[in-house]
Amino acid sequence: MRLLVLGGTWFVGHAIVSAAVEAGWEVTTFNRGTSDPFLEAVRPIRGDRSSSDDLAALAAAGPWDAAVDTSGYVPRNVLDVARMLAPVTGQYVFMSTVSVYGDWPVEPLSERSEVLACPPDAGPDYGIDTENGPTRYGYQKAGCERAAVTAFGQERTVVLRPGVVLGPREYVGRLPWWLRRVAAGGEILAPGSPDRTIQPVDCRDLAAFTLRMIADRSSGVFNVCAPIGSATFGGLLTACAHATRSEGSFEWVPDLFLLEEGVRQWSELPLWRTSNGVWQVDTARAQAAGLRCRPLDLTVRDTWRWMVDSNAESAHDRAADIGIARWKEAQVLADWHRSGEPAG
C-alpha cells in the first residue's frame, strides 16, 4: 500500500506514519520540517502546502493509493491540495473534528447531527468564536471536509471526526499536564464528579482505524471516540496516580463552585467541561467499521513512559494555555474548605 501523509511528524500524523511503517506500507510524508523521526523508513518530501509549485512537485512524486491529511485547517487550501492530488491518489482521508457539529458541546451527537455551514473555498477568516458553541476552528474544519469531497467525490473520501485525542507525543498538553500535576502530589483539585464519563481516543487507536479505512477502501463520515461510558474522570486521575506512583489526594469540587471561582473550563482543568454533549458522541458507526479502543489506563501509562523517556516538554503554542496555576488551585481549594459544603 502506497500512502501519503500530509504532516506526519507531530502527534496524530506521527502515529499514522508509525502504524503504516509497521504494517509494511510504502510511506511518503509531506511537510515543511527539517527532519523526520523515521529516517529511512519513509520518503520525506519537503514543501509548503500553500505553495502551488510545491504541490505540483508533490503530485509529480505520486501515485499513491491513499493520502491522509492531518494538517489541513483552511478550506481554500485543502481544496487546492486535494484537487492537485486527486488525479494521482486513490483515496483522501481528512482528519477533522467533532467541533464541526453545530450542537457541540451542548447536545449529544451522531453523524446525522447538523454540521456548521462553511463553503469549500473559504479563507482563514471565515466563521466566529462563541463562548459555549461553534468556533472558527469548527467552521473551518467543516469547510475543509467539503473541500475534500468537492475534489475527490464522496466515494473516494473518508472524513474522520475525533473528539479528544490523547496518548504519547500529545503536544496540546492535556494529559501531560494532569500527569505532571498528579506526580507533584499534595492535595489535587479534581473537577466535578469522579463518575463523570469521558471518551477520549488514543492516538494509536485513531491511527489503526485510519489504516483500516484505507485497507477496506471505505468512504463516508465517522465519529472517532471511545465508546460512551467506557471511562470516567475519576478513572483517568486514578490512572495518573498509578502511573506516576503519586501519593497525592484528590479533592472533588462541584462544577458550580468551580465556575463561581472563575476556573476556566477545558483549559485550566483540562478535559473538564460542564455541557451535556461533550462526552456524548455516538461512535457506533466507527465501532461497526472496526474501531477498537484500548483501556484509558494504558494510554495514561504509555504517555507517562514517553514523557519520562523523552523528557518531554511541549513546544506547541497551545500548551501554554493548559493548566491552572498552583497559586490559583490552592486558593480555590482553600475557599472550598472554608465553604463547608459536602464534596462533589
Coordinates of C-alpha atoms in Angstrom, one line a residue:
M1 CA 0.0 0.0 0.0
R2 CA 1.4 3.4 -1.0
L3 CA 0.5 6.1 1.5
L4 CA 1.0 9.8 1.5
V5 CA 0.7 11.6 4.9
L6 CA 0.3 15.4 4.8
G7 CA 2.1 16.3 8.1
G8 CA 3.3 13.2 9.8
T9 CA 5.9 14.4 12.3
W10 CA 3.6 15.5 15.2
F11 CA 1.1 13.7 17.3
V12 CA -1.7 12.0 15.2
G13 CA 0.4 12.2 12.0
H14 CA 3.3 10.6 13.7
A15 CA 1.1 7.7 15.0
I16 CA -0.3 7.1 11.5
V17 CA 3.1 7.0 9.9
S18 CA 4.4 4.7 12.6
A19 CA 1.5 2.3 12.2
A20 CA 1.8 2.3 8.4
V21 CA 5.6 1.7 8.5
E22 CA 5.0 -1.2 11.0
A23 CA 2.4 -2.6 8.6
G24 CA 5.0 -2.6 5.8
W25 CA 3.4 0.1 3.7
E26 CA 5.4 2.5 1.5
V27 CA 5.0 5.9 3.2
T28 CA 5.7 9.3 1.9
T29 CA 5.4 12.4 4.1
F30 CA 4.9 16.0 3.0
N31 CA 5.7 18.8 5.4
R32 CA 8.0 21.8 5.9
G33 CA 10.1 20.2 8.6
T34 CA 13.9 20.0 8.6
S35 CA 14.0 16.4 9.8
D36 CA 11.8 13.4 10.1
P37 CA 11.9 10.9 13.1
F38 CA 11.6 7.9 10.7
L39 CA 14.9 8.0 8.9
E40 CA 15.0 5.5 6.0
A41 CA 11.5 4.2 6.8
V42 CA 9.7 6.9 4.9
R43 CA 10.3 9.1 1.8
P44 CA 10.1 12.7 3.1
I45 CA 9.1 15.4 0.6
R46 CA 9.7 18.9 1.8
G47 CA 7.3 21.6 0.8
D48 CA 4.7 24.1 1.9
R49 CA 1.1 23.1 1.3
S50 CA 0.3 26.7 0.5
S51 CA 2.7 26.8 -2.4
S52 CA 1.3 25.8 -5.8
D53 CA 4.8 24.9 -7.0
D54 CA 5.4 22.7 -4.1
L55 CA 2.1 21.0 -4.6
A56 CA 2.8 20.4 -8.2
A57 CA 6.1 18.8 -7.3
L58 CA 4.3 16.7 -4.7
A59 CA 1.8 15.4 -7.3
A60 CA 4.6 14.6 -9.7
A61 CA 6.0 12.3 -7.0
G62 CA 2.9 10.1 -6.9
P63 CA 0.9 8.0 -7.4
W64 CA -0.5 6.8 -4.1
D65 CA -3.3 4.5 -3.0
A66 CA -4.4 7.0 -0.4
A67 CA -3.5 10.3 1.2
V68 CA -4.2 11.2 4.9
D69 CA -4.5 14.9 5.6
T70 CA -3.6 15.6 9.2
S71 CA -2.5 19.2 8.6
G72 CA -5.5 20.8 6.8
Y73 CA -7.1 23.7 8.6
V74 CA -8.2 26.3 5.9
P75 CA -10.8 25.1 3.4
R76 CA -9.4 27.0 0.4
N77 CA -6.0 25.4 1.0
V78 CA -7.5 21.9 1.4
L79 CA -9.3 22.4 -1.8
D80 CA -6.1 23.3 -3.6
V81 CA -4.2 20.3 -2.1
A82 CA -7.0 17.8 -2.8
R83 CA -7.5 19.0 -6.4
M84 CA -3.8 18.6 -7.1
L85 CA -3.7 15.1 -5.6
A86 CA -7.0 13.8 -7.0
P87 CA -5.5 12.6 -10.3
V88 CA -2.7 10.7 -8.6
T89 CA -4.3 9.4 -5.4
G90 CA -7.0 6.8 -5.0
Q91 CA -8.5 7.9 -1.7
Y92 CA -8.4 11.0 0.5
V93 CA -8.7 10.7 4.3
F94 CA -9.3 14.0 6.0
M95 CA -8.7 14.3 9.8
S96 CA -11.5 16.6 11.0
T97 CA -13.1 17.1 14.5
V98 CA -16.4 16.9 16.4
S99 CA -16.2 20.7 16.5
V100 CA -17.7 20.8 13.1
Y101 CA -21.1 20.0 14.6
G102 CA -23.3 23.0 15.3
D103 CA -24.5 21.4 18.6
W104 CA -21.1 20.6 20.1
P105 CA -20.5 20.6 23.0
V106 CA -24.1 21.3 24.2
E107 CA -26.0 18.3 22.8
P108 CA -25.3 14.6 22.2
L109 CA -24.0 13.9 18.7
S110 CA -24.1 11.4 15.9
E111 CA -23.0 11.5 12.3
R112 CA -26.6 12.6 11.5
S113 CA -26.2 15.8 13.5
E114 CA -26.1 19.1 11.7
V115 CA -22.7 20.3 10.5
L116 CA -21.7 24.0 10.5
A117 CA -22.1 25.8 7.2
C118 CA -18.8 26.8 5.6
P119 CA -18.0 26.9 1.8
P120 CA -15.2 24.7 0.5
D121 CA -13.2 27.7 -0.8
A122 CA -13.5 29.7 2.5
G123 CA -10.4 31.6 3.7
P124 CA -8.8 31.6 7.1
D125 CA -11.1 34.3 8.5
Y126 CA -14.4 32.5 7.9
G127 CA -16.5 31.7 11.0
I128 CA -16.9 33.1 14.5
D129 CA -16.0 32.0 18.0
T130 CA -18.7 31.7 20.6
E131 CA -18.3 31.1 24.3
N132 CA -20.0 27.7 24.5
G133 CA -20.8 26.8 20.9
P134 CA -19.4 26.9 17.4
T135 CA -15.9 28.1 16.9
R136 CA -13.9 29.4 13.9
Y137 CA -11.9 26.2 14.1
G138 CA -15.1 24.2 13.8
Y139 CA -16.4 26.3 10.8
Q140 CA -13.0 26.0 9.1
K141 CA -12.8 22.2 9.6
A142 CA -16.4 21.9 8.2
G143 CA -15.3 23.8 5.1
C144 CA -12.2 21.6 4.8
E145 CA -14.5 18.5 4.8
R146 CA -16.5 19.9 2.0
A147 CA -13.3 20.8 0.1
A148 CA -12.1 17.2 0.3
V149 CA -15.4 15.9 -1.0
T150 CA -15.5 18.5 -3.8
A151 CA -12.1 17.4 -5.1
F152 CA -12.4 13.6 -4.6
G153 CA -16.1 12.9 -4.5
Q154 CA -17.9 11.2 -1.8
E155 CA -17.0 7.7 -2.9
R156 CA -13.2 8.4 -2.5
T157 CA -13.3 10.5 0.6
V158 CA -13.2 9.5 4.3
V159 CA -13.9 12.1 6.9
L160 CA -12.8 11.2 10.5
R161 CA -14.2 13.3 13.3
P162 CA -12.2 12.6 16.5
G163 CA -13.1 14.2 19.8
V164 CA -10.3 14.5 22.3
V165 CA -7.2 12.6 21.3
L166 CA -4.7 11.5 23.9
G167 CA -1.5 9.4 24.0
P168 CA 2.3 9.6 23.6
R169 CA 3.6 12.7 21.8
E170 CA 0.5 14.7 22.7
Y171 CA 1.5 18.3 22.1
V172 CA -1.6 20.1 23.3
G173 CA -0.7 19.0 26.8
R174 CA -3.9 18.0 28.4
L175 CA -2.9 14.5 29.7
P176 CA 0.7 15.6 30.2
W177 CA -0.5 18.4 32.4
W178 CA -2.6 16.1 34.6
L179 CA 0.3 13.6 34.8
R180 CA 2.7 16.3 35.9
R181 CA 0.3 17.7 38.4
V182 CA -0.6 14.3 39.9
A183 CA 3.1 13.4 40.1
A184 CA 3.7 16.5 42.1
G185 CA 1.4 15.2 44.8
G186 CA -0.3 17.1 47.6
E187 CA -3.9 18.0 47.6
I188 CA -5.1 18.0 43.9
L189 CA -8.1 19.9 42.7
A190 CA -10.4 17.5 40.8
P191 CA -13.3 18.8 38.8
G192 CA -16.9 17.9 39.4
S193 CA -17.6 14.2 40.0
P194 CA -15.3 11.2 39.6
D195 CA -18.2 9.4 38.0
R196 CA -18.4 11.8 35.0
T197 CA -18.0 9.7 31.9
I198 CA -15.4 10.7 29.3
Q199 CA -14.5 9.3 25.9
P200 CA -11.0 10.3 24.7
V201 CA -9.4 8.2 22.0
D202 CA -5.8 7.0 22.0
C203 CA -3.9 8.4 19.0
R204 CA -2.7 4.9 18.2
D205 CA -6.2 3.6 18.0
L206 CA -7.1 6.5 15.8
A207 CA -4.2 5.7 13.6
A208 CA -5.1 2.0 13.4
F209 CA -8.7 2.9 12.4
T210 CA -7.3 5.3 9.7
L211 CA -5.3 2.5 8.2
R212 CA -8.4 0.2 8.4
M213 CA -10.4 2.7 6.4
I214 CA -7.7 2.7 3.7
A215 CA -7.3 -1.0 3.6
D216 CA -11.0 -1.5 3.3
R217 CA -11.4 1.3 0.8
S218 CA -14.1 2.8 2.9
S219 CA -15.8 6.1 2.4
G220 CA -18.0 8.4 4.4
V221 CA -18.0 10.1 7.8
F222 CA -17.1 8.5 11.1
N223 CA -17.0 9.9 14.7
V224 CA -13.9 8.6 16.3
C225 CA -14.0 8.5 20.1
A226 CA -14.0 5.8 22.8
P227 CA -17.5 4.4 23.4
I228 CA -19.8 6.4 25.6
G229 CA -19.4 5.4 29.2
S230 CA -16.2 3.4 28.7
A231 CA -14.1 5.6 31.1
T232 CA -14.6 8.2 33.9
F233 CA -12.8 11.3 35.0
G234 CA -12.1 9.5 38.3
G235 CA -10.6 6.6 36.4
L236 CA -8.4 9.0 34.5
L237 CA -6.9 10.6 37.6
T238 CA -6.6 7.3 39.4
A239 CA -4.6 6.0 36.4
C240 CA -2.4 9.1 36.6
A241 CA -1.7 8.4 40.2
H242 CA -0.8 4.8 39.5
A243 CA 1.4 5.7 36.5
T244 CA 3.3 8.3 38.4
R245 CA 3.3 6.4 41.8
S246 CA 1.9 9.6 43.3
E247 CA 0.7 9.7 46.9
G248 CA -1.4 12.9 46.3
S249 CA -5.0 13.1 47.3
F250 CA -7.9 14.2 45.1
E251 CA -10.4 16.8 46.3
W252 CA -13.5 16.6 44.1
V253 CA -15.1 20.1 43.9
P254 CA -18.5 20.5 42.3
D255 CA -18.9 22.2 39.0
L256 CA -20.9 25.1 40.2
F257 CA -18.3 26.0 42.9
L258 CA -15.5 25.9 40.3
L259 CA -17.5 28.2 37.9
E260 CA -18.2 30.6 40.7
E261 CA -14.4 30.7 41.5
G262 CA -13.7 31.6 37.9
V263 CA -12.0 28.4 36.9
R264 CA -11.8 28.2 33.1
Q265 CA -13.3 25.1 31.6
W266 CA -11.3 22.9 29.2
S267 CA -8.1 24.8 29.7
E268 CA -7.3 25.4 33.4
L269 CA -8.6 22.0 34.4
P270 CA -8.0 20.0 31.1
L271 CA -10.9 17.9 29.9
W272 CA -13.3 19.4 32.3
R273 CA -16.4 20.9 30.7
T274 CA -20.0 21.0 32.1
S275 CA -22.0 20.9 28.9
N276 CA -24.1 17.8 28.4
G277 CA -22.9 16.9 25.0
V278 CA -19.1 17.0 25.5
W279 CA -18.8 13.3 26.2
Q280 CA -21.9 12.1 24.4
V281 CA -20.6 11.4 20.9
D282 CA -22.1 8.3 19.3
T283 CA -19.4 6.2 17.7
A284 CA -21.5 3.1 16.8
R285 CA -20.7 3.6 13.1
A286 CA -16.9 3.6 13.7
Q287 CA -17.2 0.6 16.1
A288 CA -19.0 -1.4 13.4
A289 CA -16.4 -0.5 10.9
G290 CA -13.6 -1.8 13.1
L291 CA -12.6 0.9 15.6
R292 CA -11.1 -0.6 18.7
C293 CA -10.2 1.5 21.8
R294 CA -7.7 0.4 24.4
P295 CA -8.4 1.0 28.1
L296 CA -7.7 4.5 29.2
D297 CA -5.2 3.4 31.9
L298 CA -3.0 2.0 29.1
T299 CA -3.0 5.4 27.3
V300 CA -2.1 7.1 30.6
R301 CA 0.7 4.7 31.4
D302 CA 2.3 4.9 28.0
T303 CA 2.0 8.6 27.9
W304 CA 3.9 8.9 31.2
R305 CA 6.6 6.5 30.0
W306 CA 7.0 8.6 26.9
M307 CA 7.3 11.8 29.0
V308 CA 9.9 10.2 31.3
D309 CA 11.9 8.6 28.5
S310 CA 12.0 11.6 26.3
N311 CA 12.0 14.3 29.0
A312 CA 9.0 15.7 27.0
E313 CA 8.2 19.3 27.2
S314 CA 5.6 20.5 24.6
A315 CA 6.9 23.1 22.2
H316 CA 3.4 23.8 20.8
D317 CA 1.9 27.2 21.4
R318 CA -1.4 25.7 22.6
A319 CA 0.3 24.0 25.5
A320 CA 0.9 27.4 27.1
D321 CA -2.9 27.8 27.8
I322 CA -3.2 24.4 29.6
G323 CA -3.4 24.0 33.3
I324 CA -4.4 26.0 36.4
A325 CA -1.7 27.9 38.2
R326 CA -0.7 26.4 41.5
W327 CA -1.5 29.5 43.5
K328 CA -5.0 29.6 42.0
E329 CA -5.5 25.9 42.7
A330 CA -4.5 26.5 46.3
Q331 CA -6.9 29.5 46.6
V332 CA -9.8 27.5 45.1
L333 CA -9.2 24.6 47.5
A334 CA -8.9 26.9 50.5
D335 CA -12.2 28.6 49.5
W336 CA -13.8 25.3 49.1
H337 CA -12.7 24.0 52.5
R338 CA -13.9 27.3 54.1
S339 CA -17.3 26.8 52.5
G340 CA -18.0 23.7 54.5
E341 CA -20.0 22.2 51.7
P342 CA -20.0 18.4 51.1
A343 CA -17.7 17.1 48.4
G344 CA -18.9 16.7 44.9

